[in-house]
mmCIF file of C-alpha atoms in Angstrom:
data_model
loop_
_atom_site.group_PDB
_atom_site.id
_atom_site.type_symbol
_atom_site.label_atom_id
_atom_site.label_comp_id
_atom_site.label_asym_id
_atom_site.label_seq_id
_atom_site.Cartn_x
_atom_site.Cartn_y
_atom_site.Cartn_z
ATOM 1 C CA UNK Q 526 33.837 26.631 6.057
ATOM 2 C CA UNK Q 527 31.955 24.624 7.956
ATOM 3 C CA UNK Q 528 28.372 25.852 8.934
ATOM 4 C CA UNK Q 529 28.018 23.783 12.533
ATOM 5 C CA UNK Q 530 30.786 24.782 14.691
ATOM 6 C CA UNK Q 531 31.615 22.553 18.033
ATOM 7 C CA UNK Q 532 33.825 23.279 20.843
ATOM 8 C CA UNK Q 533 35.746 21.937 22.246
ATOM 9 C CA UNK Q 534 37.455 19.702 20.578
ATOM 10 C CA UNK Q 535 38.399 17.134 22.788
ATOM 11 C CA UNK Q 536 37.244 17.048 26.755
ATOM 12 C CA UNK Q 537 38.280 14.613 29.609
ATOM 13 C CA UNK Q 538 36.355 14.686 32.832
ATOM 14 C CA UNK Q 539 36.353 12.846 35.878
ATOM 15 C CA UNK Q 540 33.516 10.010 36.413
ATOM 16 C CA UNK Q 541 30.870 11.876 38.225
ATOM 17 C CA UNK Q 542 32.033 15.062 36.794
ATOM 18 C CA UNK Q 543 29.679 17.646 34.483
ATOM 19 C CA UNK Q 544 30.532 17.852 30.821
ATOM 20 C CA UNK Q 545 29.800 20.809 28.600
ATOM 21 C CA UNK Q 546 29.552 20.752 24.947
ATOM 22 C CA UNK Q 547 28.975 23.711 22.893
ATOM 23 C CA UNK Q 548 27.767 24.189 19.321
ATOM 24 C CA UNK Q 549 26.922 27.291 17.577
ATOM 25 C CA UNK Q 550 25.728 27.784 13.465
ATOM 26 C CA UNK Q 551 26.549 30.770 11.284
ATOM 27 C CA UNK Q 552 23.758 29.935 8.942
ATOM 28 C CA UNK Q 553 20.914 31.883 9.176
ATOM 29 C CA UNK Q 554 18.882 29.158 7.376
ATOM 30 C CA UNK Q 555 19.540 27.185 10.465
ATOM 31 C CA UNK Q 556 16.369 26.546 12.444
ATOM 32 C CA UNK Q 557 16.609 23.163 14.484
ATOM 33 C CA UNK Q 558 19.494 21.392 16.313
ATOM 34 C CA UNK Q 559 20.112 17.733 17.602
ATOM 35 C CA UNK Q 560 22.658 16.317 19.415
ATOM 36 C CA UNK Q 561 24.066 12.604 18.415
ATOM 37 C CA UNK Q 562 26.539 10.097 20.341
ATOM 38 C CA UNK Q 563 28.930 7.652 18.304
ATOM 39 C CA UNK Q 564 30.601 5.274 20.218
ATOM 40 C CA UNK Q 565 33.690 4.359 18.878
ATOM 41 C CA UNK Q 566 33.245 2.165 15.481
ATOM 42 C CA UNK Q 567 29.567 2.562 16.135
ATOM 43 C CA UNK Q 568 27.693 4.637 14.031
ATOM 44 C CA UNK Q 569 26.409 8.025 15.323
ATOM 45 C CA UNK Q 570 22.380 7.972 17.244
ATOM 46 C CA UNK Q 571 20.181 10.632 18.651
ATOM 47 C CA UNK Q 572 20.647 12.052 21.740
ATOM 48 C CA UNK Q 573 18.624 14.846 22.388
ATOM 49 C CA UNK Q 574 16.540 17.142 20.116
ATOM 50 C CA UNK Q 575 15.820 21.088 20.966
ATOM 51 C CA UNK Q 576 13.454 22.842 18.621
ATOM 52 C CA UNK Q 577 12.705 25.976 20.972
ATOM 53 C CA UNK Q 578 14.420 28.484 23.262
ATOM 54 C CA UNK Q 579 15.357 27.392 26.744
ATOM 55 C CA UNK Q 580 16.468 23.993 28.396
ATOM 56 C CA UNK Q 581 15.408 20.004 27.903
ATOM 57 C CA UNK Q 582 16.298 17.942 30.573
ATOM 58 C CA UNK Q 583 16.261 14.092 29.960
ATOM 59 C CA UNK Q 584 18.160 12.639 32.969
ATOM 60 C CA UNK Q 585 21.715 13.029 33.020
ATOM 61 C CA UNK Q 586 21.350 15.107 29.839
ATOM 62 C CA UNK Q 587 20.199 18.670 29.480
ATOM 63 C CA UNK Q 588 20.208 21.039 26.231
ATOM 64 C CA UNK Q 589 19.966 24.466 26.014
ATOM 65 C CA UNK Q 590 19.295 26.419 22.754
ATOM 66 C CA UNK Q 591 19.800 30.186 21.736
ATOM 67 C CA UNK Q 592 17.605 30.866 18.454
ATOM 68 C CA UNK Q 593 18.905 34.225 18.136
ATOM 69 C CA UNK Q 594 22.377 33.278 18.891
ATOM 70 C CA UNK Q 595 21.936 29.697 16.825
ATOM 71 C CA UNK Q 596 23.992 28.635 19.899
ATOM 72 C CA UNK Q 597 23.088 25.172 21.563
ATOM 73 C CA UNK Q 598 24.671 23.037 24.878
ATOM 74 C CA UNK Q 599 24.477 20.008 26.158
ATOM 75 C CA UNK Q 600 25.790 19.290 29.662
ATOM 76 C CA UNK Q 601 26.263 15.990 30.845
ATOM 77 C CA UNK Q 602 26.136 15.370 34.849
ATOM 78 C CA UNK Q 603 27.306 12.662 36.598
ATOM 79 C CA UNK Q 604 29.468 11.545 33.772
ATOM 80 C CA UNK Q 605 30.243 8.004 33.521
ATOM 81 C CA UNK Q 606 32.872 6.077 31.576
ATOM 82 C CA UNK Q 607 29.990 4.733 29.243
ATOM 83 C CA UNK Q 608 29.786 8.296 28.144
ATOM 84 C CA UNK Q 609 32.767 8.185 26.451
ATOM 85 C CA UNK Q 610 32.336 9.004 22.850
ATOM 86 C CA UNK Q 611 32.285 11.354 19.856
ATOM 87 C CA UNK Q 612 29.315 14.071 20.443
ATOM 88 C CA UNK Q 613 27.973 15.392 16.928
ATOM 89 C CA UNK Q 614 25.796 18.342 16.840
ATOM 90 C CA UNK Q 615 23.207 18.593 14.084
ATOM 91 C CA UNK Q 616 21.722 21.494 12.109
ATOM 92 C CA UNK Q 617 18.921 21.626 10.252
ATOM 93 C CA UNK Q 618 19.161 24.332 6.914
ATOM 94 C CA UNK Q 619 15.985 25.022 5.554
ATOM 95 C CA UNK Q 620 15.797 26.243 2.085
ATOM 96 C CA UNK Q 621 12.827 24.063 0.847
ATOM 97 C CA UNK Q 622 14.069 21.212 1.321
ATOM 98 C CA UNK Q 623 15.382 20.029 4.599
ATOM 99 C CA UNK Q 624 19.352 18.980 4.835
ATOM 100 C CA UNK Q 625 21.124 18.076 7.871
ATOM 101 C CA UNK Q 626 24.674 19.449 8.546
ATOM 102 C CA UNK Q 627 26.803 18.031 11.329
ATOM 103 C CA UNK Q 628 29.648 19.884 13.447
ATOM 104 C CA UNK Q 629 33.056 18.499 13.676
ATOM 105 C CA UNK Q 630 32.498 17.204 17.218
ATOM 106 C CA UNK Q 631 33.394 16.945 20.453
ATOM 107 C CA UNK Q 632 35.312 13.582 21.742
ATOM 108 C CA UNK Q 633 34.609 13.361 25.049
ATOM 109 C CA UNK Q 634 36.709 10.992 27.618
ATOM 110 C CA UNK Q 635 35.257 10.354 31.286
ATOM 111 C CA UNK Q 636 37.990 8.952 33.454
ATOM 112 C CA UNK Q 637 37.647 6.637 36.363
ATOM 113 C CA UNK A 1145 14.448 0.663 15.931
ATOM 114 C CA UNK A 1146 14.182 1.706 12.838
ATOM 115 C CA UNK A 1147 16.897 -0.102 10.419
ATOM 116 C CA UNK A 1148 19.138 1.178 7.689
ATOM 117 C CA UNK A 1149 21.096 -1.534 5.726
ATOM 118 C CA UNK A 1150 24.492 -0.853 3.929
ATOM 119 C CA UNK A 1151 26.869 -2.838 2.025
ATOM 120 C CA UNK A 1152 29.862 -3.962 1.559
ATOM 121 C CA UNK A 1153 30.665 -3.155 5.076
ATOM 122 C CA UNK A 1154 34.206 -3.114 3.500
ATOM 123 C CA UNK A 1155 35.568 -2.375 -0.057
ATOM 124 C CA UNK A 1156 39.226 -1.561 -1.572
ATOM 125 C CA UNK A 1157 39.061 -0.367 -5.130
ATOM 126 C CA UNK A 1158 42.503 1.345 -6.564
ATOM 127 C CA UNK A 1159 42.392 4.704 -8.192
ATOM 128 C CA UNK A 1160 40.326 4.991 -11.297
ATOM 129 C CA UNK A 1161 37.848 1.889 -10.263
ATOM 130 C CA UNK A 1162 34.039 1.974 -10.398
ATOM 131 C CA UNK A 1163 32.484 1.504 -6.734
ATOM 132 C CA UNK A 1164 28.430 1.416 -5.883
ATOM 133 C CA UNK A 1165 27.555 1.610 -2.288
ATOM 134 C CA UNK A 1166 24.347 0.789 -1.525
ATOM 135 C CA UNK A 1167 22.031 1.535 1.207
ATOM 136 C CA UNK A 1168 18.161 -0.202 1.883
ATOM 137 C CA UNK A 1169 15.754 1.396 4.532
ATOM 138 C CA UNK A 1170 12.277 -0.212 5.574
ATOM 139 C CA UNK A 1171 11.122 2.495 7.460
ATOM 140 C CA UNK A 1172 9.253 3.727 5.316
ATOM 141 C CA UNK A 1173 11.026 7.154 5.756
ATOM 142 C CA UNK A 1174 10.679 9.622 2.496
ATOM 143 C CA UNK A 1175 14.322 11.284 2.511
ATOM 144 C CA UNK A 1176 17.826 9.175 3.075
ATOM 145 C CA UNK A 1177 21.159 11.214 3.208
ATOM 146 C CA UNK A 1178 24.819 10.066 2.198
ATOM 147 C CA UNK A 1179 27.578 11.079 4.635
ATOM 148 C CA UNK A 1180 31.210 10.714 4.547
ATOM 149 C CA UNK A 1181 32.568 10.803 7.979
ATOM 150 C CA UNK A 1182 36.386 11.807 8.266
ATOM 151 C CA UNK A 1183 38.419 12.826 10.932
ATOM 152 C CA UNK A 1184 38.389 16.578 11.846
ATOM 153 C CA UNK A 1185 35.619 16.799 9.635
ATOM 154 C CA UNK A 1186 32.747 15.153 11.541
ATOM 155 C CA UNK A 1187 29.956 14.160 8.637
ATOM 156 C CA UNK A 1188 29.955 15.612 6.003
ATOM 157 C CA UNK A 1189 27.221 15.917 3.650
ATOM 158 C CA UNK A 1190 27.067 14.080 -0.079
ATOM 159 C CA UNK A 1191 23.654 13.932 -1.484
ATOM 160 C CA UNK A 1192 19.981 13.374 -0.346
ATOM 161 C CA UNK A 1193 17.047 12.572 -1.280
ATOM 162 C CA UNK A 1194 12.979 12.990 -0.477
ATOM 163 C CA UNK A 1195 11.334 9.761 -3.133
ATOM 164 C CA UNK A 1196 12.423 7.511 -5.771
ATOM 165 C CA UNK A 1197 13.416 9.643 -9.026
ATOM 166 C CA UNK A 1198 14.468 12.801 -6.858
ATOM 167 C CA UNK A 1199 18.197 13.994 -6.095
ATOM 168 C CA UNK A 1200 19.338 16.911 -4.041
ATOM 169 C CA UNK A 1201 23.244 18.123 -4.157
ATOM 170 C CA UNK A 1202 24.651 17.879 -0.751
ATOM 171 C CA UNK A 1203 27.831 20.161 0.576
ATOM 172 C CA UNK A 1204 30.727 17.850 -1.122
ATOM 173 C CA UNK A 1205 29.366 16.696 -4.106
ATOM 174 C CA UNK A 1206 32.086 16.622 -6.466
ATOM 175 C CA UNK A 1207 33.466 12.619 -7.450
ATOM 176 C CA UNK A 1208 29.910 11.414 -6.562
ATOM 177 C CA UNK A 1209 26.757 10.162 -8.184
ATOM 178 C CA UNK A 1210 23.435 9.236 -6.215
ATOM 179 C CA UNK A 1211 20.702 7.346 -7.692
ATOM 180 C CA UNK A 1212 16.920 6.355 -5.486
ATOM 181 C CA UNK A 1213 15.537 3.864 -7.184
ATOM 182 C CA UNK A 1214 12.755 3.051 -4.640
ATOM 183 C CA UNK A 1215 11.431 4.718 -1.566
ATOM 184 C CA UNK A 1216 13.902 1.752 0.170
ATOM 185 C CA UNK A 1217 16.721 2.175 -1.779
ATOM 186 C CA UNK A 1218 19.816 4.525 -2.544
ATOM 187 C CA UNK A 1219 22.966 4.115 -4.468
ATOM 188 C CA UNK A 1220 26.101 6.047 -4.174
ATOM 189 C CA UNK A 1221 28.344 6.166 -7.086
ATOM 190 C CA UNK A 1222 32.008 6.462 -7.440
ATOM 191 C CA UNK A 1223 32.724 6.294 -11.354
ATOM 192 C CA UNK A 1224 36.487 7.169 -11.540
ATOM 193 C CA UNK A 1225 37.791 6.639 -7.284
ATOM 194 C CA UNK A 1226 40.584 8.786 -6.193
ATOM 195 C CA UNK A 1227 42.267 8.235 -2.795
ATOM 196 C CA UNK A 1228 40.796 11.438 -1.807
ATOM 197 C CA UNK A 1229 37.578 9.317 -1.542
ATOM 198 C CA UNK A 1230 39.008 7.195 0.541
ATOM 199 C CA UNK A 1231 36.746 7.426 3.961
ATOM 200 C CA UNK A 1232 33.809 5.822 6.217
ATOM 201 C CA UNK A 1233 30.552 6.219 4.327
ATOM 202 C CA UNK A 1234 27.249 6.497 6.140
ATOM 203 C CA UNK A 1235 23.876 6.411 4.998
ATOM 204 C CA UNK A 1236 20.759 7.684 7.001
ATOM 205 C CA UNK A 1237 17.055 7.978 6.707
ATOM 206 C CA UNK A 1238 15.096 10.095 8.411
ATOM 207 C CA UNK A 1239 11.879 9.929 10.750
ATOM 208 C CA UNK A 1240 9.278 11.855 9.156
ATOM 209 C CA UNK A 1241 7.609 12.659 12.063
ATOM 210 C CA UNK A 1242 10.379 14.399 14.576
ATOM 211 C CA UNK A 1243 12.943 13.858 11.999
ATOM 212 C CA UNK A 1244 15.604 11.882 13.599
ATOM 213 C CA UNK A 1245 18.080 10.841 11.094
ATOM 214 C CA UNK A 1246 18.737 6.666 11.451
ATOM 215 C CA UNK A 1247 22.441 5.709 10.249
ATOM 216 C CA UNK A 1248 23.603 2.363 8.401
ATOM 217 C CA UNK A 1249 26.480 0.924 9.977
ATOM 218 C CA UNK A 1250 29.102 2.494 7.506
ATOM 219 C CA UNK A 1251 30.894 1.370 4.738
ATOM 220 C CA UNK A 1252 34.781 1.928 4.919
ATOM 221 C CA UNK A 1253 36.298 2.541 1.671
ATOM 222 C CA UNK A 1254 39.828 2.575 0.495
ATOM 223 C CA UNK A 1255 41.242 3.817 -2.929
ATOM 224 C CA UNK A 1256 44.823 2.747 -2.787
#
């Protein structure tokens, strides 16, 4: 099973619409969360990082995280067709050493 | 930006072959990560590593070897291929400061 889950799988908004991407752990060895975009045949970069409870805005972009929940979001406003790609979130386990596990993702499609 | 180099960008092997994939990073970054990336499955981890000599066992370890030769290099090993293994392979090093993980391009691989 895996230990990032994402939902949903798949969204479509309208350009200029808000996306919401969810991502929750079930590993209690899970302490920090990031959020990466891959662009189709691209491979995957940062987004956004969230280390603490409560909200990061950067733009367009805004994360929220949960610690006690291990629940993170990332809304997207103002969507654009350039946002159009496959949103990975991140964990990171810590037991000693540091490994970083990835969710499924979300494919997101903005529409014009 | 920081770079991550892989090659072959490309390789076919048939079932049973011997297949190296190798990854160089001049970042200067102390752990690198191997990823297989397959549909459904987002990325998935293989193995990592913090230095030269070390080797940690990632969450789908089984068919695979991992050598770090160098703080700038790290080999993935596929002694006996199955089509199983057949996927898009990414390797990654990772900021040691805020921890952002920096991906290769990918290597696709198909075990016919």
């Amino acid at each position: 099973q895996q230990k990032v889950q994402q939902s949903p799988e798949s969204l479509i908004v309208p350009e200029g619409g808000m996306a919401s991407l969810n991502c929750t752990s079930s590993d209690r060895n899970v302490d920090y969360f990031w959020w990466y975009r891959q662009h189709s045949g691209k491979s995957p970069k940062m987004l956004m990082s969230i280390f603490s409870n409560g909200e990061k805005e950067e733009g367009r972009f805004t994360v929220h995280l949960n610690k006690a929940s291990l629940h993170t979001s990332l809304h997207i406003r103002d969507s654009q067709p350039s946002d159009s790609a496959l949103y990975l979130c991140a964990a990171r386990v810590n037991t000693g050493n540091y490994k970083y596990v990835f969710g499924a993702g979300t494919r997101l499609k903005v529409i014009a | 930006e920081a770079a991550v180099t892989q090659s072959p960008r490309n390789k076919v092997t048939v079932t049973g072959g011997n297949v190296t994939l190798s990854c160089r990073q001049t970042n200067s970054h102390n752990y690198m990560y191997w990823y297989r990336q397959d549909t459904g499955h987002g990325l998935r981890l293989i193995h990592y590593s913090y230095g030269a000599g070390n080797l940690q066992i990632g969450d789908v370890p089984d068919g695979y070897k991992a050598t770090r030769t160098t703080q700038e290099d790290f080999f993935l090993l596929l002694e006996l291929a199955s089509p199983s293994q057949t996927s898009l392979y990414f390797c990654a090093s990772r900021e040691n400061s805020n921890e952002r993980l920096f991906f290769g391009h990918g290597t696709k691989l198909s075990v016919l």
